[in-house]
Every structure is written in C-alpha cells, then in structure tokens.
Amino acid sequence: MAEKLKLICDKCKVEMQEIEANFSYLDRTFRHKVNRCPQCGQICLDEELVTGRMSEVESKMEDK
Amino acid sequence: MDRYFKQFDNCLQKELPYCGSDCPFRMNVNDFMDKLSRKRYNAAYKVFRDAVTFPGIVAELCPEYCAGSCPRKELGGAVKINMLEKSCIAKTKRRDPNDYNLPKKNGNIAIIGAGVSGLACALRLASKKYTVTVFEKAAEIGGMLHDLMPKEQFMEEFDLQFKFEEYTLNLNTEITDLNQLAEQGFGAVYIATGKDGNGFGLLEMEEPAAEISGMAVFAGGSLAGKDIINAIADGIDFARAIEIYFMTNKIAAPEPRPVSKIQTEIRRIPAQPAPEASEDGLFSEEEILTEVDRCLRCQCDNCRYYCDLTEYLNKWPLKMRDDIMTSTMAADSLVHKTPAIKLINACTQCGLCEETCPGNIQLGGMIKEAKKRLHNLDRQPGPYHQFWVRDAQFANGPFAELTRKAPGHDTCTYAFFPGCHLGAADPDYVKKSYEWLLSVHPDTALMLQCCGLPVDWSGNEAAHAEEIDIIRDKWQQLGKPVLIMACASCMKHFREYLPEIQMVTIYELMEQHGMQPAVKDETVYSVFDPCSARHEDDMRDSVRVLLARAGAGLEELPDAEKHGCCGYGGNIKEANPGMAKLTAEKRSKMSDNPYIVYCINCRDVFFDEGKPVKHILDLMLDIGDGDEPDRLPTVTEQRYNRVALKERLLADIWGETMENKPELTYDLVVSEEVRDKMNRLRILEEDICYTLEAGEKYGRITYVPDTDSYKCYREIGYITCWVEYRPAGEAYEILNLYTHRMKIELEAVFNGRKTETDLR
C-alpha cells in the first residue's frame, strides 16, 4: 500500500506533524500525539483513532 | 435515595432455600449443590461438615426434614439430599478437618455428658481454642448413639473430627452439684445429660440459660426433649451462646434459628424422578449430577428473571444498589468512584422490577433518583441524552410545536396530544387522527409537542420541571380539556407528573365511536403492549377490539403483562447500545407472529430488528396508503416530518400558511451510505452545516491529499463532530463523518500565537 500523504493545514498550507494535544472528558484530562499543524496548532483526528482507542477510553472513563 | 436503600432490607436474595430453612442446621444447600455439580466433593463435604459438625453421623441418622418443603415433591419427588450427603462422603478424599493455628482463648468450659450434643458443643468450642472439659458418668462416650448406629462407625467419626482438637475427657465422673464445677474454676457449663438426665433445675427456668454459682450455665440436647439431629444442632447453638457469653458477658439461650422468608416462582418445570442409587446403595458420579441437576436451587430470583438489566449486567440488585450508592456519593465524600454510570443510564424504566419483586423493592425508582443525583453532581456524561433532549426542544420549538383550539371553537372539551414521535414517524398518523377526531368531536383542540419524557429520562430535574409547568399552563389556557392520548409513554408520564389532567386514549374513542378500520387484514397478530400501558386496561382492550374489527386474528403473547420494555425506554441507546439491543431482541422473539403495537417507539424498535410490525393506526387510518415503508425516516427526516405536519395542519385545518421554516445554510450532497451513518450517529443535516460553518469561521480545515478532500470539526453540545467533505459547485459533498465524546482542549497560545479555543 502506498504510504499515506501528509495532511495539510488549509490555513497555513504546511504539512501536519505528530504533536501532543490535550483532551478532556468527565473532569479528567489526557495528552496524546495527533496530527497537528506545527504553526497554528490545528488538529486533525482520523476516524480510526476516534472510533478505536478514543472510544475505548471514553467508555472506561464513564465507569471509573 | 435513603428510602430506596432501605427497601433492600426486604431483599430475599440471600434467604435460605426452603430445604435449608427446614434443616435444623440451616445448611446452605445451594452452596452444597453447586459444589457437587462441579464434582468438588472435598469442598461440598466441607460445606456439609461446617454445618453439621459430625457429617458421618448426621448423614446416617438424618430423617430428611428438608424433603417436606422441597418444591420438587410434586414434580418427581423431593431431591434426595440425604443420599447426596452420603454419596458425597464416600467420594470425598480429604476428610481431615482444618487444623487452625489460633491462639488459646480465655474461657474454661465444662460439658456435662459426652453424648453427641455435648461432643458437638465441645468440638465447636475446642476448635475455637477454648479450654474444654467433658464429664461423662458412663465408661464410654456416645450416649444414645449406641442405640442408633454401630459403635465403630461413630467412634471413627469422633476420632476424625477431633483429630486436631484438644479437650479433657473425664469418664466415669458424674456431676451431681454444679458447685463442684464452680470450685474447679469453670466459667461456663453446658448440660447435655441426655434423655431423662439431670437438668440441674435449668429446664424449669424461663430459658435454659442462667447464672449459677458465678458460672454461665446452659442446658440442651436430648435432655430438652430434642431428637438426635436437633440435639447435635443444639450443641452447636449452645457453643455459640457460650462464646457470646465469654465475649460480652451476656447469658442467654441461643436465638432460634431464623425461618427463611424465601419466595420463589416455580416456572414451567417438567416432572423428573430421582435416579436410583446404583453403587452399593449410594449415587454414582453420574447419578449425583442428575440429582443435583434436579435441584431447583430455590432462591428468589424474580429480578433476575424479569429485569433485563440484571441479565445484561449479570448482576444482582444488591450489588447494583451498592454500585449506585457509591456512584452518587456527595461531592465532598472521600469516595471518587463511579462504577454505576452506565448501569444507571441503561435502565429502560419499564417498572417491571418493582411489580415482580416480592419485597416491593423499587430498583427502577432508585435508578431514576440516581440519575437525577448524577446530573446534579455533574457526573452524568453529557452525550448520553443530548440527542433526545435536543429533539424534544425542537419538537417544542417554533417549527414543530402547535397548540390550537379547533377552527371556529373558543372552548374545547377535548385536546388531542399525539406526542412528538408519532408525527415524526409519519405526519399522516397525526393529521388523519386529528381529522377523524374533529369529525366526532368538532371542538377538539390540538397540543402538538413533546411531553417532556426525554428530559425526565436525562435526569435534568430542573429542566423537566419547567417542561411540565409549560404543559400545565397550556392545558389550563385551553380550559383544562380531557387530553386524548396516542402514546402510552406520554400518558404514564402525565399520570406521574400531571395527575390533575384527565386522559383518554384515541383507541378508546375509536372503539366507542364504532370506527371501522380503513384496512381489512386477516393476518394473525400478537399485540405487543408497551410497558407503559401495563396498567392501562381500557387502552389495551380497545386496541384488541379495533384489531378484531379489521378482521385480524389475535394470539396473545405469553406473559403478556410481565414483559419489559422494547428497548426504547430511558433513551439508553447512546449510553448502552448493548442493553437496547438485548431488550429489542428478547421482545422480538416473544412470538413468531407479526406484532401489532400502539406505541410508535415500539414500532421503530421492532422495525429495526426486522420483526414484522404494524401500528394499530396503520390499520385504522391506512397510513402510507397500504404501502409498507422500506425504511424508517432518519433523524433528520423525522424533524422534517414534524415541520411538514405543522405546515399541513395549519394549511388544511386552519387555512394558514406557515412562514417560519428551518433552512439549511448549505446544500448538501449525501450518499445513502453517509445518510445511514448520520442516522446511526444521530447527526442531523443541520449539524453537518453547523460543522462546515465552523470550518469557514475559524479556518480550521485540513486538506487530505490522499482523497483530495477536506476535514473540519465542531463541538455540537457535548460531542465533537468531524466531517470529511469535498466542495461540489455551490454544494458540499459529504464523504464521511464521525463523532467523539472527548473534548479537544486547544491551547490559548500555540507557537507564540493566540488561538481560538472555543469551537462551539
């Protein structure tokens, strides 16, 4: 499979990089490396992450 | 909450089964059976021994008190517990008692009589490491056992059970005066001198426990007229009384063993006789399993049988209660655990728990209360109920809500309250119903809106109270008409919160006015009564009459009055899709017949399950002109239906044009696949436009070179929605969408630049 092309921040027209970002849910916060624009901090989450790991963590938080 | 907590005092979950209750030792028969069923003979033996002290003797002599109350009695004969005990002993490899390494305890006890009662007492106390001395006037121990079984057999049992315990035995020593013992420094005495023995005056007292010469003196066993088995049980009970004396200085005869309050429902169990014992008069391994299998393990399990939630979570209500209490502790408590958030949001509020619980425990009520507490403590996950609360707001908003008196009438006797979902499913349900109502009661007003139930289910008490107040105000302004209901859930909700409103259902009116169904249908149906109509007998009966008028056959569902919710109740789909699925599947499978329903939510659930289903109004009003829908309207279409309903009612009934209509900011191109996904995620076209707007507004757009498309996101209340799209001329082609509950916390300053963090 061909390697995925890098995502581009439409505002800054630069390639996105894996940079940590903060997330919060039910009074708890986490940090995770996601695609971000190195200039403006714009975030792009892919569906795999959202429906996979993220959904798992959400579910765990709810019954902690 | 405390009120509900207290109700659990009535829980019968831990009550002994009937047999255990009749057993002088109150043996935990269910535990014994469970261990046998797993062929754990050593463990089963231990349960037996812990209850009776001398298993070898009790198994031999017990007349099976338990058999009299066994519900199996009429269904193939009582379970042969005694034979199971004997067979268990034969199969047990490790019969040695436990050798406890405990420190010696202060307490010097004299036991008068080395019969089986005295020795049972001695063994119990010796194993607790008290100093025990037994006095026997005869030259050997055993007392009346000599008349009942071979000496070697019981001596072997005594040797085995006393293997690790020390006690002093004085044979040929008759005690005639208790002062003798007081002088020797004993603190407590158990008199078990057997039938016609010396009771030292204790039996004439109010209870066989007294302080004599500074000692606590007790008397029991055959001396007190007990049979051999009860005499052993007495020995065990008095050992406990003596222990209590040493710990608390309180001298009292043991409390009578409790009588179990167990209640069970015997549900369709085939009669089955016990197997014959084939191994030297004992059960073989296979026979043990057959017999153990015959045991019903009597236990009050109505909650486990009727309540879907206990099944889904595989939890007993007592455990659920503890989890709920933990999760709803006050904010300043030291406990910060919330193990029951999903549980609390998985209850369909069908109310079957409290109706089938012999202890009248309102588990559903507790869960509802807990939901309110969670909301007030800000622990309720926002995404759980957001969609339905917003949906209710829309139904009560300017595009869908309509409260009107009938055209040309200033007063009204009736007002039609169809509920918000009926018109969302198909505007014709409401429009045709209202037109018919006007034909029979021309002054019937209309109240088109949501009853507020989704807000109640969300736990937001304050918002719900506001909704109720608004409805009460509108009803009062209409002149307090009788409400004509079409939805049993709205009706149950009003009965609870607006008891002053008098209600009747449209089905009853259709029946009373002799309305003939628009469609003739000879299919044999089963009527699925919504859980909210469990006590609405008039409504239930009318639906059946209407069905018969259509020419259809009716086969009632088994346990028609004792089934739970279809899975819609409580709006649990977001919090616990698994629970919603479980209930939907279970209810779908109650009969192979197609269902007739009279709650549109039940209709939707069964339709999604692939169960053939019709609303009774489909027959009465010929909705869809005889065509079966191939799919249900999406969440977006439901809103459009509500708007269309209002528009058509205004136009056709009141001759008005509806000016104010919702409009989308963008033209969207949506494939069927994406439409289905939007529906599944409960995302509206309006939400998509709102998200696209954010892209433009904040410039937060990502270009995806792989697919030559763009992605943007926005927070929609408590969820974040991602949209992947491609401009298509003036419109936007929506390629994909997904949502999450976590919030992206953007930094106020990133890379030295100030950023916009609020993307709502």
CSV table of C-alpha atoms in Angstrom, one decimal, chain B residues 142-436:
chain,number,residue,atom,x,y,z
B,142,GLY,CA,-21.6,-41.6,72.6
B,143,GLY,CA,-24.7,-41.6,74.8
B,144,MET,CA,-27.8,-42.5,72.9
B,145,LEU,CA,-25.8,-43.1,69.7
B,146,HIS,CA,-25.1,-46.6,71.0
B,147,ASP,CA,-28.8,-47.4,70.3
B,148,LEU,CA,-28.8,-45.9,66.8
B,149,MET,CA,-25.7,-46.9,64.9
B,150,PRO,CA,-22.6,-49.2,65.2
B,151,LYS,CA,-20.1,-48.1,67.8
B,152,GLU,CA,-17.1,-48.3,65.4
B,153,GLN,CA,-18.8,-46.0,63.0
B,154,PHE,CA,-19.5,-43.1,65.3
B,155,MET,CA,-16.2,-43.6,67.2
B,156,GLU,CA,-14.4,-43.3,63.9
B,157,GLU,CA,-16.2,-40.1,63.2
B,158,PHE,CA,-15.4,-38.6,66.6
B,159,ASP,CA,-11.7,-39.5,66.2
B,160,LEU,CA,-11.7,-37.9,62.8
B,161,GLN,CA,-13.4,-34.7,63.7
B,162,PHE,CA,-11.4,-34.3,67.0
B,163,LYS,CA,-8.2,-35.1,65.2
B,164,PHE,CA,-6.6,-31.7,65.7
B,165,GLU,CA,-8.5,-30.5,68.8
B,166,GLU,CA,-7.6,-30.9,72.4
B,167,TYR,CA,-10.1,-31.5,75.2
B,168,THR,CA,-10.1,-33.2,78.6
B,169,LEU,CA,-12.4,-36.2,78.9
B,170,ASN,CA,-13.4,-37.5,82.4
B,171,LEU,CA,-15.2,-40.8,82.1
B,172,ASN,CA,-17.0,-42.4,85.0
B,173,THR,CA,-17.5,-39.0,86.5
B,174,GLU,CA,-20.9,-38.0,87.5
B,175,ILE,CA,-21.5,-34.3,88.3
B,176,THR,CA,-24.3,-34.0,90.9
B,177,ASP,CA,-23.7,-30.5,92.1
B,178,LEU,CA,-22.7,-27.5,89.9
B,179,ASN,CA,-20.7,-26.1,92.8
B,180,GLN,CA,-18.2,-28.9,92.2
B,181,LEU,CA,-17.5,-27.2,88.8
B,182,ALA,CA,-17.5,-23.7,90.2
B,183,GLU,CA,-14.8,-24.7,92.6
B,184,GLN,CA,-12.7,-26.1,89.7
B,185,GLY,CA,-12.7,-22.7,88.1
B,186,PHE,CA,-15.1,-23.2,85.2
B,187,GLY,CA,-16.6,-20.2,83.7
B,188,ALA,CA,-19.4,-21.8,81.6
B,189,VAL,CA,-21.2,-25.1,81.7
B,190,TYR,CA,-23.3,-26.9,79.0
B,191,ILE,CA,-25.5,-29.6,80.4
B,192,ALA,CA,-26.2,-32.3,77.9
B,193,THR,CA,-27.0,-35.2,80.1
B,194,GLY,CA,-29.4,-36.8,77.6
B,195,LYS,CA,-33.0,-38.0,77.8
B,196,ASP,CA,-34.2,-38.2,81.4
B,197,GLY,CA,-30.8,-36.8,82.5
B,198,ASN,CA,-30.1,-34.3,85.4
B,199,GLY,CA,-31.1,-30.9,84.2
B,200,PHE,CA,-29.9,-29.2,87.4
B,201,GLY,CA,-33.2,-27.3,87.5
B,202,LEU,CA,-32.4,-25.4,84.3
B,203,LEU,CA,-35.3,-26.8,82.3
B,204,GLU,CA,-37.8,-25.4,84.7
B,205,MET,CA,-36.5,-21.9,84.2
B,206,GLU,CA,-37.8,-19.4,81.7
B,207,GLU,CA,-35.0,-20.2,79.4
B,208,PRO,CA,-32.3,-22.9,79.7
B,209,ALA,CA,-29.6,-20.3,80.5
B,210,ALA,CA,-28.8,-18.9,83.9
B,211,GLU,CA,-26.0,-17.8,86.1
B,212,ILE,CA,-25.4,-20.4,88.8
B,213,SER,CA,-22.5,-20.2,91.3
B,214,GLY,CA,-20.9,-17.5,89.2
B,215,MET,CA,-20.9,-19.6,86.1
B,216,ALA,CA,-23.0,-19.3,82.9
B,217,VAL,CA,-24.9,-22.5,82.7
B,218,PHE,CA,-26.8,-23.7,79.7
B,219,ALA,CA,-28.8,-26.9,79.0
B,220,GLY,CA,-30.0,-28.5,75.8
B,221,GLY,CA,-29.9,-31.6,73.5
B,222,SER,CA,-32.0,-34.7,74.2
B,223,LEU,CA,-32.3,-33.5,77.8
B,224,ALA,CA,-34.6,-30.9,76.5
B,225,GLY,CA,-36.6,-33.4,74.5
B,226,LYS,CA,-34.8,-33.0,71.2
B,227,ASP,CA,-34.3,-35.8,68.7
B,228,ILE,CA,-30.8,-36.8,67.9
B,229,ILE,CA,-30.3,-34.4,65.0
B,230,ASN,CA,-31.8,-31.4,66.8
B,231,ALA,CA,-29.6,-32.4,69.8
B,232,ILE,CA,-26.5,-32.0,67.6
B,233,ALA,CA,-27.8,-28.7,66.4
B,234,ASP,CA,-28.4,-27.7,70.0
B,235,GLY,CA,-24.8,-28.5,70.8
B,236,ILE,CA,-23.6,-26.2,68.0
B,237,ASP,CA,-26.0,-23.4,69.0
B,238,PHE,CA,-25.1,-23.5,72.7
B,239,ALA,CA,-21.4,-23.4,71.8
B,240,ARG,CA,-22.2,-20.1,70.1
B,241,ALA,CA,-24.1,-18.9,73.2
B,242,ILE,CA,-21.2,-19.8,75.4
B,243,GLU,CA,-18.8,-17.9,73.0
B,244,ILE,CA,-21.1,-14.9,73.2
B,245,TYR,CA,-21.1,-15.1,77.0
B,246,PHE,CA,-17.3,-15.0,77.0
B,247,MET,CA,-17.2,-12.1,74.6
B,248,THR,CA,-20.0,-10.0,76.1
B,249,ASN,CA,-20.8,-11.4,79.5
B,250,LYS,CA,-24.4,-11.9,78.3
B,251,ILE,CA,-26.1,-15.1,79.4
B,252,ALA,CA,-28.9,-16.0,77.0
B,253,ALA,CA,-30.2,-19.1,75.3
B,254,PRO,CA,-29.4,-19.1,71.6
B,255,GLU,CA,-31.8,-17.3,69.4
B,256,PRO,CA,-34.0,-19.8,67.5
B,257,ARG,CA,-32.5,-20.3,64.0
B,258,PRO,CA,-34.2,-18.0,61.6
B,259,VAL,CA,-37.0,-19.2,59.4
B,260,SER,CA,-36.4,-18.3,55.8
B,261,LYS,CA,-38.7,-15.8,54.2
B,262,ILE,CA,-37.9,-17.2,50.7
B,263,GLN,CA,-40.5,-16.9,48.0
B,264,THR,CA,-39.9,-18.4,44.6
B,265,GLU,CA,-41.8,-18.7,41.4
B,266,ILE,CA,-41.8,-22.2,40.0
B,267,ARG,CA,-41.7,-21.6,36.3
B,268,ARG,CA,-42.7,-24.5,34.0
B,269,ILE,CA,-40.5,-27.3,35.3
B,270,PRO,CA,-41.1,-30.8,34.0
B,271,ALA,CA,-41.5,-33.6,36.5
B,272,GLN,CA,-38.5,-35.8,36.7
B,273,PRO,CA,-37.9,-38.6,39.1
B,274,ALA,CA,-34.8,-39.1,41.2
B,275,PRO,CA,-32.2,-41.6,39.9
B,276,GLU,CA,-31.9,-44.9,41.7
B,277,ALA,CA,-28.7,-45.3,43.7
B,278,SER,CA,-26.6,-47.9,42.0
B,279,GLU,CA,-23.2,-48.0,43.8
B,280,ASP,CA,-23.7,-50.1,47.0
B,281,GLY,CA,-26.8,-48.1,47.8
B,282,LEU,CA,-25.1,-44.8,47.0
B,283,PHE,CA,-25.2,-42.5,44.0
B,284,SER,CA,-22.6,-42.9,41.3
B,285,GLU,CA,-20.9,-39.7,40.0
B,286,GLU,CA,-23.4,-39.5,37.1
B,287,GLU,CA,-26.3,-40.1,39.4
B,288,ILE,CA,-25.1,-37.4,41.7
B,289,LEU,CA,-25.0,-35.0,38.8
B,290,THR,CA,-28.5,-36.0,37.7
B,291,GLU,CA,-29.9,-35.5,41.2
B,292,VAL,CA,-28.0,-32.2,41.7
B,293,ASP,CA,-29.4,-31.1,38.4
B,294,ARG,CA,-32.9,-31.9,39.6
B,295,CYS,CA,-32.4,-29.5,42.5
B,296,LEU,CA,-34.1,-26.1,41.6
B,297,ARG,CA,-31.7,-24.1,43.7
B,298,CYS,CA,-34.7,-22.3,45.1
B,299,GLN,CA,-33.8,-18.7,45.5
B,300,CYS,CA,-35.9,-15.6,45.0
B,301,ASP,CA,-34.8,-14.7,41.5
B,302,ASN,CA,-37.7,-12.7,40.1
B,303,CYS,CA,-35.4,-9.7,39.5
B,304,ARG,CA,-33.0,-11.9,37.6
B,305,TYR,CA,-35.8,-13.5,35.6
B,306,TYR,CA,-37.9,-10.4,34.8
B,307,CYS,CA,-35.5,-7.5,34.7
B,308,ASP,CA,-33.4,-7.2,31.5
B,309,LEU,CA,-30.9,-5.0,33.2
B,310,THR,CA,-29.9,-7.7,35.7
B,311,GLU,CA,-29.5,-10.1,32.8
B,312,TYR,CA,-27.5,-7.7,30.7
B,313,LEU,CA,-25.1,-6.7,33.6
B,314,ASN,CA,-25.2,-10.2,35.1
B,315,LYS,CA,-25.6,-8.5,38.5
B,316,TRP,CA,-27.9,-9.0,41.4
B,317,PRO,CA,-29.8,-5.8,42.6
B,318,LEU,CA,-28.0,-5.9,45.9
B,319,LYS,CA,-24.7,-5.4,44.1
B,320,MET,CA,-26.3,-2.8,41.8
B,321,ARG,CA,-27.5,-0.9,44.8
B,322,ASP,CA,-24.0,-0.7,46.3
B,323,ASP,CA,-22.6,0.5,43.0
B,324,ILE,CA,-25.3,3.1,42.6
B,325,MET,CA,-24.8,4.4,46.1
B,326,THR,CA,-21.0,4.7,45.5
B,327,SER,CA,-21.5,6.5,42.2
B,328,THR,CA,-23.9,9.0,43.8
B,329,MET,CA,-22.0,9.9,46.9
B,330,ALA,CA,-21.9,13.6,47.7
B,331,ALA,CA,-19.2,15.6,46.1
B,332,ASP,CA,-17.3,16.1,49.3
B,333,SER,CA,-17.1,12.4,50.2
B,334,LEU,CA,-13.8,10.6,50.1
B,335,VAL,CA,-15.1,8.1,47.6
B,336,HIS,CA,-14.5,9.2,44.0
B,337,LYS,CA,-15.6,6.1,42.2
B,338,THR,CA,-18.5,5.9,39.7
B,339,PRO,CA,-18.9,2.3,38.8
B,340,ALA,CA,-22.6,2.6,38.0
B,341,ILE,CA,-22.8,5.4,35.5
B,342,LYS,CA,-23.6,3.1,32.6
B,343,LEU,CA,-25.8,1.0,34.8
B,344,ILE,CA,-27.9,4.0,35.8
B,345,ASN,CA,-28.2,5.0,32.2
B,346,ALA,CA,-29.1,1.5,31.0
B,347,CYS,CA,-32.4,1.1,32.8
B,348,THR,CA,-35.4,1.3,30.5
B,349,GLN,CA,-37.7,2.4,33.4
B,350,CYS,CA,-40.2,-0.2,32.5
B,351,GLY,CA,-41.1,-0.6,36.2
B,352,LEU,CA,-41.3,-4.4,36.0
B,353,CYS,CA,-38.8,-4.8,38.8
B,354,GLU,CA,-41.0,-3.4,41.4
B,355,GLU,CA,-44.1,-5.2,40.2
B,356,THR,CA,-42.4,-8.6,40.3
B,357,CYS,CA,-40.3,-8.2,43.4
B,358,PRO,CA,-42.0,-9.8,46.5
B,359,GLY,CA,-40.2,-7.3,48.6
B,360,ASN,CA,-41.6,-4.3,46.6
B,361,ILE,CA,-38.1,-3.0,46.0
B,362,GLN,CA,-38.2,-0.2,43.5
B,363,LEU,CA,-34.9,-0.7,41.7
B,364,GLY,CA,-36.1,1.3,38.8
B,365,GLY,CA,-37.1,4.1,41.1
B,366,MET,CA,-33.7,4.1,42.7
B,367,ILE,CA,-32.0,4.3,39.3
B,368,LYS,CA,-34.2,7.2,38.3
B,369,GLU,CA,-33.4,9.0,41.5
B,370,ALA,CA,-29.7,8.2,41.0
B,371,LYS,CA,-29.8,9.7,37.5
B,372,LYS,CA,-31.1,13.0,39.0
B,373,ARG,CA,-28.3,12.9,41.6
B,374,LEU,CA,-25.7,12.2,38.9
B,375,HIS,CA,-27.0,15.2,36.9
B,376,ASN,CA,-26.9,17.5,40.0
B,377,LEU,CA,-23.4,16.3,40.8
B,378,ASP,CA,-22.3,17.0,37.2
B,379,ARG,CA,-21.3,13.3,36.8
B,380,GLN,CA,-23.8,12.4,34.1
B,381,PRO,CA,-22.0,12.1,30.8
B,382,GLY,CA,-23.5,14.8,28.6
B,383,PRO,CA,-23.5,12.9,25.3
B,384,TYR,CA,-25.9,10.2,26.8
B,385,HIS,CA,-29.1,12.1,26.5
B,386,GLN,CA,-28.1,15.1,24.4
B,387,PHE,CA,-29.7,14.0,21.2
B,388,TRP,CA,-33.1,13.3,22.6
B,389,VAL,CA,-33.2,16.4,24.8
B,390,ARG,CA,-32.4,18.5,21.8
B,391,ASP,CA,-35.0,16.6,19.8
B,392,ALA,CA,-37.6,17.4,22.5
B,393,GLN,CA,-36.5,21.0,22.3
B,394,PHE,CA,-37.1,21.0,18.6
B,395,ALA,CA,-40.5,19.4,19.0
B,396,ASN,CA,-41.4,22.2,21.4
B,397,GLY,CA,-39.8,24.9,19.3
B,398,PRO,CA,-41.3,27.3,16.7
B,399,PHE,CA,-41.0,24.9,13.8
B,400,ALA,CA,-42.9,21.9,15.2
B,401,GLU,CA,-45.0,23.0,18.2
B,402,LEU,CA,-48.6,23.8,17.7
B,403,THR,CA,-51.3,24.5,20.4
B,404,ARG,CA,-54.6,25.5,18.9
B,405,LYS,CA,-58.3,25.3,19.6
B,406,ALA,CA,-60.3,23.7,16.9
B,407,PRO,CA,-61.2,26.0,14.0
B,408,GLY,CA,-64.3,28.0,14.9
B,409,HIS,CA,-64.3,27.0,18.5
B,410,ASP,CA,-63.5,29.1,21.6
B,411,THR,CA,-63.7,26.3,24.0
B,412,CYS,CA,-62.8,22.6,24.0
B,413,THR,CA,-63.9,19.5,25.8
B,414,TYR,CA,-61.0,17.5,24.4
B,415,ALA,CA,-57.5,18.2,23.2
B,416,PHE,CA,-55.5,15.8,21.1
B,417,PHE,CA,-52.0,15.1,22.5
B,418,PRO,CA,-50.4,12.8,20.0
B,419,GLY,CA,-46.9,13.0,21.3
B,420,CYS,CA,-43.9,14.2,19.3
B,421,HIS,CA,-42.8,11.0,17.8
B,422,LEU,CA,-46.0,9.9,16.1
B,423,GLY,CA,-45.9,12.8,13.6
B,424,ALA,CA,-42.1,12.4,13.2
B,425,ALA,CA,-42.6,8.9,12.1
B,426,ASP,CA,-45.2,10.0,9.5
B,427,PRO,CA,-47.3,13.2,9.6
B,428,ASP,CA,-50.3,11.3,8.4
B,429,TYR,CA,-50.6,9.4,11.8
B,430,VAL,CA,-51.4,12.7,13.5
B,431,LYS,CA,-53.1,14.5,10.7
B,432,LYS,CA,-55.6,11.7,9.9
B,433,SER,CA,-56.1,11.1,13.6
B,434,TYR,CA,-56.9,14.7,14.2
B,435,GLU,CA,-59.2,14.9,11.2
B,436,TRP,CA,-61.1,11.9,12.5
